[in-house]
Amino acid sequence: MSDKKPIKSALISVFYKDGLDVLVKELDKHGVKIYSTGGTLEFIEGLGVKAQPVESLTGYPSILGGRVKTLHPKVLGGILARRSNAQDKEQLSQYEIPEVDLVVVDLYPFEETLASGAPDAAIIEKIDIGGVSLIRAAAKNFNDVAIVASRSQYAELLAMLQESNGGTTLQNRRYLATQAFNVSSHYDSAIFSYFSASGEVPAFKPCVEGKIPLRYGENPHQKASFYGKLNDMLEQLHGKEISYNNLLDIDAALSLIAEFTEPTFAILKHNNACGVATRPTLLQAWKDALAGDPVSAFGGVLVCNRELDLESAEEMNKLFCEVVIAPSYGGQALQVLKQKKNRIILIAKTFKLPATQYRSLLNGVVVQNRDTTIETEAQLTPVTKARPTAEQVLDLLFANKLVKQSKSNAIVLAKNGQLLASGVGQTSRVDALKYAIEKASSFGFSLKGAVMASDAFFPFPDCVEIAHKAGIVAVIQPGGSVNDQQSIDYCNANNVAMVCTGVRHFKH
């Protein structure tokens, strides 16, 4: 027995009408009897296609301000009836319930209304009841009924109808049912998240749609995918497919560059900055960022917060890099960068990073608010006799932004708006500092007059002593150690300025 079933009747009731006309005309061409409601009925009749109001089927008008239209046995019965079940067929006949072979329905725009900042009453009214019931009923009975739960599937259904002469196959219907349950489950999760915004219900129900298969995971033997709407944040102009590791670096790059408003260039490798500079011009920012560590920059991710000009692009093109990110590309800059065929070139659109972060851990998931705190001069508390100069304050704030976006334990050394060196991901803060000092020296930087930033407090005074002997004149740190005074005393004895922020910036 063939699993291909002709569509003889359809129920169509949608919020969004765009693209519906072509589908309706195709159904009409095959003689499909159409039931519809409200604005959708008017739309269909406006196309010159006959449709029967659902009210004429149920004997009830739309009531309660439109809250109840299709919740009726004569609607749901015709959808849920099993065509191969004799008792179901008998009851359809007994109660004069017509079979419905196709349901085309979408849901009220709950998420869009929520995002608009509408009041609670308006948001609640956009919780769809009848639509979800129709979707679940049709999807459950996919053996006999086809379901389209989103306008994004109109074209797919149209192709199925044209291929099967107005019908659908079992494979078609099961696929459509899977898509429908995805729509309804996402919708319910969004509603749950709204009601449980304060987290009083102990459940984790993320609502993430869109899947991008990646070449592989962190390593070639690992499979990977990205879930989300990447195109909302980035536009790829050139290069190979973005990999799992590329995405990690891109995320780190965008998080870092978002800290700066002045013209800034950053170079990242394995999620950490190896070169950063803020300058009046992008070209000079690039040159000074690269000078911070021209070795690690090889194969790195380059990001800036101004339109990338031709002169900067020509200098950048001398370096092999995996990814370039800019808000836009001026003149012939793009053509220059495209000379490397695999180089990933991205436009960073105006974006707001999600307020919540998730990470799989053990047999579950940990959730936290994103660290959006970054201290300004007003939040700095001087704790030493020596006070940082105006120039040193600027460098301290600059270094603090970098250490915030570096893997812990982290130490950043900076001067004149330039990253001189950093020690990141170390098990000891002393080791992080020693590594940064050695690295700065290896690239010819003098630390005399430089500043130091630490992502967490100093448990002992050894770090400030080592830093001072290397030339550091000012320090920024959260404070909070039981031994804070020992570090402060050393700074006072050696004319080193120290400010505390009261905010730790661990990053693991």
Coordinates of C-alpha atoms in Angstrom, one line a residue:
M1 CA 0.0 0.0 0.0
S2 CA 1.4 3.4 -1.0
D3 CA 2.2 5.8 1.8
K4 CA 1.4 8.7 -0.5
K5 CA -1.8 10.5 0.5
P6 CA -3.7 13.1 -1.5
I7 CA -4.6 16.3 0.3
K8 CA -8.4 16.7 0.0
S9 CA -9.0 19.2 2.8
A10 CA -6.9 21.7 4.7
L11 CA -7.2 24.0 7.7
I12 CA -5.3 27.2 7.3
S13 CA -5.1 29.8 10.2
V14 CA -2.0 31.9 10.3
F15 CA -0.7 35.1 11.9
Y16 CA 1.8 35.9 9.1
K17 CA 0.3 35.9 5.6
D18 CA 3.4 36.7 3.6
G19 CA 4.2 33.9 1.1
L20 CA 0.9 32.2 1.8
D21 CA -0.7 33.2 -1.5
V22 CA 1.4 30.8 -3.7
L23 CA 0.6 27.9 -1.4
V24 CA -3.1 28.6 -1.3
K25 CA -3.3 28.8 -5.1
E26 CA -1.5 25.4 -5.4
L27 CA -3.9 23.8 -3.0
D28 CA -6.8 25.3 -4.9
K29 CA -5.4 24.0 -8.2
H30 CA -5.7 20.4 -6.8
G31 CA -9.3 21.0 -5.6
V32 CA -8.5 21.0 -1.9
K33 CA -11.3 22.1 0.4
I34 CA -10.0 24.9 2.7
Y35 CA -11.3 25.7 6.1
S36 CA -10.1 29.0 7.7
T37 CA -10.6 31.6 10.3
G38 CA -10.7 35.4 10.7
G39 CA -8.1 37.4 8.9
T40 CA -6.7 34.3 7.1
L41 CA -10.2 33.6 5.7
E42 CA -10.4 37.1 4.4
F43 CA -6.9 36.8 2.9
I44 CA -7.7 33.6 1.1
E45 CA -11.0 34.9 -0.3
G46 CA -9.2 38.0 -1.5
L47 CA -7.1 35.7 -3.7
G48 CA -10.3 34.6 -5.4
V49 CA -10.1 31.2 -3.7
K50 CA -13.2 29.6 -1.9
A51 CA -12.8 28.8 1.8
Q52 CA -15.2 27.7 4.4
P53 CA -15.3 29.5 7.8
V54 CA -14.4 27.2 10.7
E55 CA -17.5 28.6 12.5
S56 CA -19.7 27.0 9.9
L57 CA -18.1 23.7 10.8
T58 CA -18.2 24.0 14.6
G59 CA -21.4 26.0 14.9
Y60 CA -19.7 28.4 17.2
P61 CA -18.2 31.8 16.4
S62 CA -14.8 33.0 17.5
I63 CA -15.3 33.9 21.2
L64 CA -13.5 35.5 24.1
G65 CA -11.8 38.1 22.0
G66 CA -10.4 35.5 19.6
R67 CA -9.0 33.3 22.4
V68 CA -11.2 30.4 21.3
K69 CA -11.7 29.7 17.6
T70 CA -10.6 26.1 16.7
L71 CA -10.7 24.3 20.0
H72 CA -13.6 22.0 19.1
P73 CA -14.1 18.3 18.5
K74 CA -15.2 18.9 14.9
V75 CA -11.8 20.5 14.2
L76 CA -9.5 18.4 16.4
G77 CA -11.4 15.2 15.6
G78 CA -10.9 15.6 11.9
I79 CA -7.2 16.1 12.5
L80 CA -6.6 13.3 15.0
A81 CA -8.8 10.6 13.4
R82 CA -6.8 7.6 12.3
R83 CA -7.8 6.8 8.8
S84 CA -7.0 3.1 9.2
N85 CA -9.0 2.8 12.4
A86 CA -12.6 1.6 11.8
Q87 CA -13.9 3.0 15.1
D88 CA -12.4 6.4 14.4
K89 CA -14.0 6.4 10.9
E90 CA -17.3 5.4 12.3
Q91 CA -17.3 8.2 14.9
L92 CA -16.4 10.7 12.2
S93 CA -19.4 9.7 10.3
Q94 CA -21.6 9.6 13.4
Y95 CA -20.8 13.1 14.5
E96 CA -20.4 14.5 10.9
I97 CA -16.8 15.4 11.4
P98 CA -14.8 16.0 8.1
E99 CA -11.3 14.7 7.8
V100 CA -8.5 17.3 7.7
D101 CA -5.5 16.2 5.7
L102 CA -3.3 19.3 6.0
V103 CA -2.9 21.9 8.8
V104 CA -1.2 25.2 8.1
V105 CA -0.9 27.2 11.2
D106 CA 1.6 29.4 12.9
L107 CA 1.8 30.9 16.4
Y108 CA 1.3 34.3 17.9
P109 CA 4.6 36.2 18.0
F110 CA 5.3 35.7 21.7
E111 CA 9.1 36.2 21.5
E112 CA 8.8 39.3 19.3
T113 CA 6.3 40.8 21.7
L114 CA 8.5 40.1 24.6
A115 CA 11.6 41.6 22.9
S116 CA 9.6 44.7 22.1
G117 CA 9.3 45.6 25.7
A118 CA 5.5 45.3 25.7
P119 CA 3.7 45.2 29.0
D120 CA 2.9 41.9 30.7
A121 CA -0.8 41.9 29.6
A122 CA 0.2 42.2 25.9
I123 CA 2.8 39.5 26.3
I124 CA 0.3 37.1 27.9
E125 CA -2.2 37.7 25.1
K126 CA 0.5 36.5 22.6
I127 CA 0.6 33.0 24.3
D128 CA -1.1 30.9 21.6
I129 CA -3.4 28.1 22.7
G130 CA -5.3 26.9 19.7
G131 CA -2.4 27.1 17.4
V132 CA -0.2 24.9 19.6
S133 CA -3.1 22.4 20.0
L134 CA -3.5 22.1 16.2
I135 CA 0.2 21.7 15.7
R136 CA 0.5 18.9 18.2
A137 CA -2.6 17.2 17.0
A138 CA -1.5 17.2 13.3
A139 CA 2.1 16.2 14.2
K140 CA 0.9 13.4 16.4
N141 CA -1.2 12.0 13.5
F142 CA 1.6 12.4 10.9
N143 CA 0.7 9.0 9.4
D144 CA -2.4 10.7 7.9
V145 CA -2.0 14.4 8.3
A146 CA 0.6 16.9 7.1
I147 CA 1.5 19.9 9.3
V148 CA 3.2 23.2 8.5
A149 CA 3.9 25.2 11.6
S150 CA 5.9 28.1 10.2
R151 CA 5.9 30.3 7.2
S152 CA 9.5 29.3 6.6
Q153 CA 8.2 25.9 5.4
Y154 CA 5.7 27.1 2.8
A155 CA 8.2 26.6 0.0
E156 CA 9.0 23.1 1.2
L157 CA 5.4 22.1 1.3
L158 CA 4.9 23.6 -2.1
A159 CA 7.7 21.5 -3.5
M160 CA 6.2 18.4 -1.9
L161 CA 2.8 19.1 -3.4
Q162 CA 4.2 19.7 -6.9
E163 CA 6.4 16.5 -6.7
S164 CA 3.5 14.3 -5.5
N165 CA 0.7 15.8 -7.5
G166 CA -1.1 17.4 -4.6
G167 CA -0.2 14.8 -2.0
T168 CA 2.5 14.0 0.5
T169 CA 4.5 10.9 1.4
L170 CA 4.9 9.4 4.8
Q171 CA 8.5 10.6 4.8
N172 CA 7.3 14.1 4.0
R173 CA 4.8 14.0 6.8
R174 CA 7.2 12.7 9.4
Y175 CA 9.7 15.4 8.5
L176 CA 7.0 18.1 8.8
A177 CA 5.9 16.6 12.1
T178 CA 9.5 16.8 13.4
Q179 CA 9.7 20.4 12.4
A180 CA 6.4 21.1 14.0
F181 CA 7.4 19.7 17.4
N182 CA 10.5 21.8 17.1
V183 CA 8.3 24.9 16.7
S184 CA 6.0 24.0 19.6
S185 CA 8.8 23.0 22.0
H186 CA 10.8 26.1 21.3
Y187 CA 7.6 28.2 21.8
D188 CA 6.8 26.6 25.1
S189 CA 10.4 26.9 26.3
A190 CA 10.4 30.6 25.5
I191 CA 7.2 31.0 27.5
F192 CA 8.6 29.0 30.4
S193 CA 11.7 31.2 30.4
Y194 CA 9.5 34.3 30.6
F195 CA 7.5 33.0 33.6
S196 CA 10.6 31.6 35.3
A197 CA 12.9 34.6 34.7
S198 CA 13.9 34.6 38.4
G199 CA 14.8 30.9 38.3
E200 CA 12.3 29.7 40.9
V201 CA 11.7 26.5 38.9
P202 CA 14.7 24.3 38.9
A203 CA 14.9 23.5 35.2
F204 CA 17.2 24.5 32.3
K205 CA 15.3 25.0 29.0
P206 CA 17.4 27.0 26.5
C207 CA 15.7 28.2 23.3
V208 CA 18.3 28.1 20.6
E209 CA 17.4 27.6 16.9
G210 CA 19.5 27.3 13.8
K211 CA 22.2 24.6 13.3
I212 CA 25.5 25.1 11.5
P213 CA 27.5 21.9 11.0
L214 CA 31.2 22.6 11.6
R215 CA 34.2 20.9 9.9
Y216 CA 35.0 19.3 13.2
G217 CA 35.4 20.1 16.9
E218 CA 38.5 21.1 18.8
N219 CA 40.3 18.2 17.0
P220 CA 39.6 16.5 13.7
H221 CA 38.2 13.3 15.3
Q222 CA 35.5 15.3 17.2
K223 CA 32.2 16.1 15.6
A224 CA 30.7 19.6 16.2
S225 CA 27.9 22.0 15.4
F226 CA 27.0 25.5 16.2
Y227 CA 23.4 26.2 17.4
G228 CA 22.2 29.8 17.0
K229 CA 21.7 32.6 14.5
L230 CA 25.3 33.5 13.7
N231 CA 24.3 35.6 10.8
D232 CA 22.7 38.1 13.2
M233 CA 26.1 38.9 14.5
L234 CA 28.5 38.2 11.7
E235 CA 28.6 38.3 7.9
Q236 CA 31.3 36.2 6.2
L237 CA 32.7 37.9 3.1
H238 CA 35.5 35.4 2.2
G239 CA 37.4 32.3 3.2
K240 CA 36.9 28.8 4.3
E241 CA 34.2 27.5 6.6
I242 CA 34.4 28.7 10.2
S243 CA 35.6 26.0 12.6
Y244 CA 34.9 25.2 16.2
N245 CA 38.2 26.7 17.3
N246 CA 37.6 29.7 15.0
L247 CA 34.3 30.3 16.8
L248 CA 35.9 30.2 20.2
D249 CA 38.5 32.8 19.1
I250 CA 35.9 35.0 17.4
D251 CA 33.8 35.0 20.6
A252 CA 36.9 36.0 22.6
A253 CA 37.8 38.7 20.0
L254 CA 34.3 40.3 20.0
S255 CA 34.1 40.2 23.8
L256 CA 37.5 42.0 24.0
I257 CA 36.9 44.6 21.3
A258 CA 33.5 45.5 22.8
E259 CA 35.4 46.9 25.8
F260 CA 36.9 49.7 23.7
T261 CA 35.4 52.9 22.2
E262 CA 38.7 54.4 21.0
P263 CA 40.3 53.2 17.7
T264 CA 41.7 49.8 18.8
F265 CA 43.3 46.7 17.2
A266 CA 43.6 43.4 18.9
I267 CA 45.3 40.1 18.0
L268 CA 44.2 37.0 19.7
K269 CA 45.5 33.4 19.8
H270 CA 43.7 30.6 21.6
N271 CA 41.2 33.0 23.1
N272 CA 43.8 35.3 24.7
A273 CA 45.1 38.7 23.5
C274 CA 48.8 38.6 22.4
G275 CA 48.7 42.1 21.0
V276 CA 46.5 45.2 21.6
A277 CA 46.9 48.9 21.1
T278 CA 44.7 51.9 21.2
R279 CA 45.8 54.8 18.9
P280 CA 44.5 57.8 17.1
T281 CA 44.7 55.9 13.8
L282 CA 43.9 52.3 13.0
L283 CA 47.2 51.8 11.1
Q284 CA 49.2 52.8 14.1
A285 CA 47.0 50.7 16.4
W286 CA 47.8 47.7 14.1
K287 CA 51.5 48.3 14.1
D288 CA 51.7 48.6 17.8
A289 CA 49.4 45.7 18.5
L290 CA 51.6 43.5 16.3
A291 CA 54.8 44.7 18.0
G292 CA 53.4 43.3 21.3
D293 CA 54.0 39.7 20.1
P294 CA 54.7 39.2 16.3
V295 CA 55.5 35.6 16.9
S296 CA 52.1 34.6 18.5
A297 CA 50.3 36.8 16.0
F298 CA 51.1 34.2 13.3
G299 CA 47.8 32.3 12.5
G300 CA 45.8 34.5 14.9
V301 CA 42.5 36.3 14.9
L302 CA 42.6 40.1 14.1
V303 CA 39.9 42.4 15.2
C304 CA 39.3 46.2 15.2
N305 CA 36.5 48.6 16.0
R306 CA 36.8 51.0 13.1
E307 CA 36.3 50.6 9.3
L308 CA 39.4 48.8 8.0
D309 CA 41.3 51.0 5.5
L310 CA 43.5 50.1 2.6
E311 CA 46.8 51.1 4.3
S312 CA 46.1 49.0 7.3
A313 CA 45.0 46.0 5.2
E314 CA 48.2 46.1 3.2
E315 CA 50.2 45.9 6.4
M316 CA 48.0 43.2 7.8
N317 CA 48.3 41.2 4.6
K318 CA 52.0 40.7 5.3
L319 CA 51.0 38.4 8.2
F320 CA 49.4 35.0 7.9
C321 CA 46.2 35.1 10.0
E322 CA 43.1 32.9 10.2
V323 CA 40.4 35.5 10.8
V324 CA 39.9 39.2 10.2
I325 CA 37.0 41.0 11.9
A326 CA 36.0 44.6 11.3
P327 CA 32.7 46.6 11.3
S328 CA 33.3 47.5 7.6
Y329 CA 36.0 47.5 4.9
G330 CA 36.9 50.7 3.0
G331 CA 38.3 51.3 -0.4
Q332 CA 40.3 48.3 -1.7
A333 CA 41.0 46.9 1.7
L334 CA 38.8 43.9 1.1
Q335 CA 40.4 43.0 -2.2
V336 CA 43.8 43.1 -0.6
L337 CA 42.8 40.8 2.3
K338 CA 41.1 38.4 -0.2
Q339 CA 44.4 37.6 -1.7
K340 CA 44.7 34.7 0.8
K341 CA 41.9 32.3 -0.4
N342 CA 41.3 30.6 3.0
R343 CA 41.4 33.7 5.1
I344 CA 38.1 34.2 6.9
I345 CA 37.0 37.8 6.6
L346 CA 34.0 38.8 8.7
I347 CA 31.9 41.9 9.2
A348 CA 31.0 42.4 12.9
K349 CA 27.4 43.7 12.8
T350 CA 26.1 45.9 15.6
F351 CA 25.5 43.4 18.3
K352 CA 24.8 42.9 21.9
L353 CA 26.3 39.8 23.5
P354 CA 23.9 37.6 25.4
A355 CA 23.5 38.4 29.1
T356 CA 23.6 34.8 30.1
Q357 CA 26.4 32.3 29.5
Y358 CA 26.1 28.5 29.6
R359 CA 28.7 25.7 29.8
S360 CA 28.2 21.9 29.9
L361 CA 29.8 20.5 33.0
L362 CA 29.9 17.0 34.4
N363 CA 26.4 15.6 33.8
G364 CA 24.7 19.0 33.6
V365 CA 25.0 22.7 32.7
V366 CA 26.2 25.7 34.6
V367 CA 24.7 29.1 34.0
Q368 CA 26.0 32.5 34.9
N369 CA 25.4 36.2 34.1
R370 CA 28.0 37.5 31.7
D371 CA 30.7 39.6 33.3
T372 CA 29.7 43.0 31.9
T373 CA 31.3 45.0 34.7
I374 CA 34.3 47.1 33.7
E375 CA 35.6 49.7 36.1
T376 CA 36.0 53.4 35.2
E377 CA 38.2 56.0 37.0
A378 CA 35.3 56.7 39.4
Q379 CA 35.4 53.1 40.7
L380 CA 39.2 53.1 41.4
T381 CA 40.1 53.3 45.1
P382 CA 43.7 54.5 45.7
V383 CA 45.2 52.5 48.6
T384 CA 48.8 53.8 48.6
K385 CA 50.5 57.1 49.4
A386 CA 51.6 57.5 45.8
R387 CA 48.7 58.3 43.4
P388 CA 48.7 57.3 39.8
T389 CA 49.1 60.2 37.3
A390 CA 46.4 60.9 34.7
E391 CA 48.4 59.0 32.1
Q392 CA 48.9 56.1 34.4
V393 CA 45.1 55.9 35.2
L394 CA 44.4 55.6 31.5
D395 CA 46.9 52.7 31.2
L396 CA 45.5 51.0 34.3
L397 CA 42.0 51.1 32.9
F398 CA 43.4 49.8 29.6
A399 CA 45.2 47.0 31.2
N400 CA 42.2 46.1 33.4
K401 CA 40.1 45.6 30.3
L402 CA 42.6 43.2 28.9
V403 CA 43.1 41.2 32.1
K404 CA 39.3 40.9 32.4
Q405 CA 39.3 39.1 29.0
S406 CA 42.3 36.9 29.7
K407 CA 42.4 33.3 31.1
S408 CA 43.1 33.1 34.8
N409 CA 45.5 33.4 36.5
A410 CA 46.3 36.5 34.4
I411 CA 48.7 39.4 34.7
V412 CA 48.8 42.2 32.1
L413 CA 51.7 44.7 31.6
A414 CA 50.9 47.8 29.6
K415 CA 52.1 51.3 28.8
N416 CA 50.8 54.2 26.6
G417 CA 47.7 52.3 25.5
Q418 CA 49.7 49.2 24.4
L419 CA 49.9 45.7 25.6
L420 CA 53.5 45.0 26.4
A421 CA 53.1 41.4 27.6
S422 CA 50.8 39.2 29.5
G423 CA 50.9 36.0 31.5
V424 CA 47.7 34.0 31.2
G425 CA 46.3 30.6 32.2
Q426 CA 49.0 30.0 34.8
T427 CA 48.5 28.0 38.0
S428 CA 50.4 30.6 40.0
R429 CA 50.0 34.4 39.8
V430 CA 53.8 34.7 40.4
D431 CA 54.4 32.5 37.4
A432 CA 52.0 34.6 35.3
L433 CA 53.9 37.8 36.2
K434 CA 57.4 36.2 35.6
Y435 CA 56.3 35.0 32.2
A436 CA 54.9 38.4 31.3
I437 CA 58.2 40.1 32.3
E438 CA 60.3 37.6 30.4
K439 CA 58.1 38.0 27.3
A440 CA 58.2 41.8 27.4
S441 CA 62.0 41.6 27.6
S442 CA 62.2 39.1 24.7
F443 CA 60.4 41.6 22.4
G444 CA 62.6 44.6 23.5
F445 CA 60.1 46.4 25.7
S446 CA 61.3 48.3 28.7
L447 CA 58.9 48.0 31.6
K448 CA 60.1 51.3 33.2
G449 CA 57.0 53.4 33.8
A450 CA 54.6 50.6 32.8
V451 CA 51.6 49.5 34.8
M452 CA 50.3 46.0 35.9
A453 CA 46.8 44.6 36.1
S454 CA 45.8 41.5 37.9
D455 CA 42.5 39.7 37.5
A456 CA 42.4 38.7 41.2
F457 CA 44.0 39.8 44.5
F458 CA 47.6 39.3 45.5
P459 CA 47.8 36.7 48.3
F460 CA 51.3 37.8 49.2
P461 CA 53.5 40.9 48.4
D462 CA 55.8 38.9 46.1
C463 CA 54.1 40.0 42.9
V464 CA 54.3 43.7 43.6
E465 CA 57.9 43.3 44.6
I466 CA 58.8 41.4 41.4
A467 CA 56.8 43.9 39.3
H468 CA 58.5 47.0 41.0
K469 CA 61.9 45.6 40.4
A470 CA 61.1 45.1 36.7
G471 CA 60.0 48.8 36.4
I472 CA 56.3 48.8 37.1
V473 CA 55.1 52.1 38.7
A474 CA 51.4 51.5 39.1
V475 CA 49.2 48.5 39.9
I476 CA 45.4 47.8 39.5
Q477 CA 43.9 44.8 41.3
P478 CA 40.6 43.8 42.9
G479 CA 41.9 43.7 46.5
G480 CA 40.3 41.5 49.1
S481 CA 43.2 39.4 50.3
V482 CA 43.8 39.0 54.1
N483 CA 47.4 40.1 53.2
D484 CA 46.4 43.2 51.2
Q485 CA 48.2 45.4 53.6
Q486 CA 51.5 43.6 53.0
S487 CA 51.3 44.5 49.3
I488 CA 50.3 48.0 50.1
D489 CA 53.1 48.4 52.6
Y490 CA 55.6 47.3 49.9
C491 CA 54.2 49.8 47.4
N492 CA 54.3 52.6 50.0
A493 CA 58.0 51.8 50.8
N494 CA 58.9 51.9 47.1
N495 CA 56.7 54.8 45.7
V496 CA 54.5 52.4 43.7
A497 CA 50.9 53.5 43.1
M498 CA 48.1 51.0 43.7
V499 CA 44.4 51.2 43.1
C500 CA 41.8 48.6 44.0
T501 CA 38.6 48.0 42.1
G502 CA 36.7 45.6 44.5
V503 CA 35.8 43.5 41.4
R504 CA 37.5 40.2 40.6
H505 CA 37.6 39.2 36.9
F506 CA 38.4 35.4 36.9
K507 CA 37.9 33.7 33.5
H508 CA 38.3 30.0 33.2

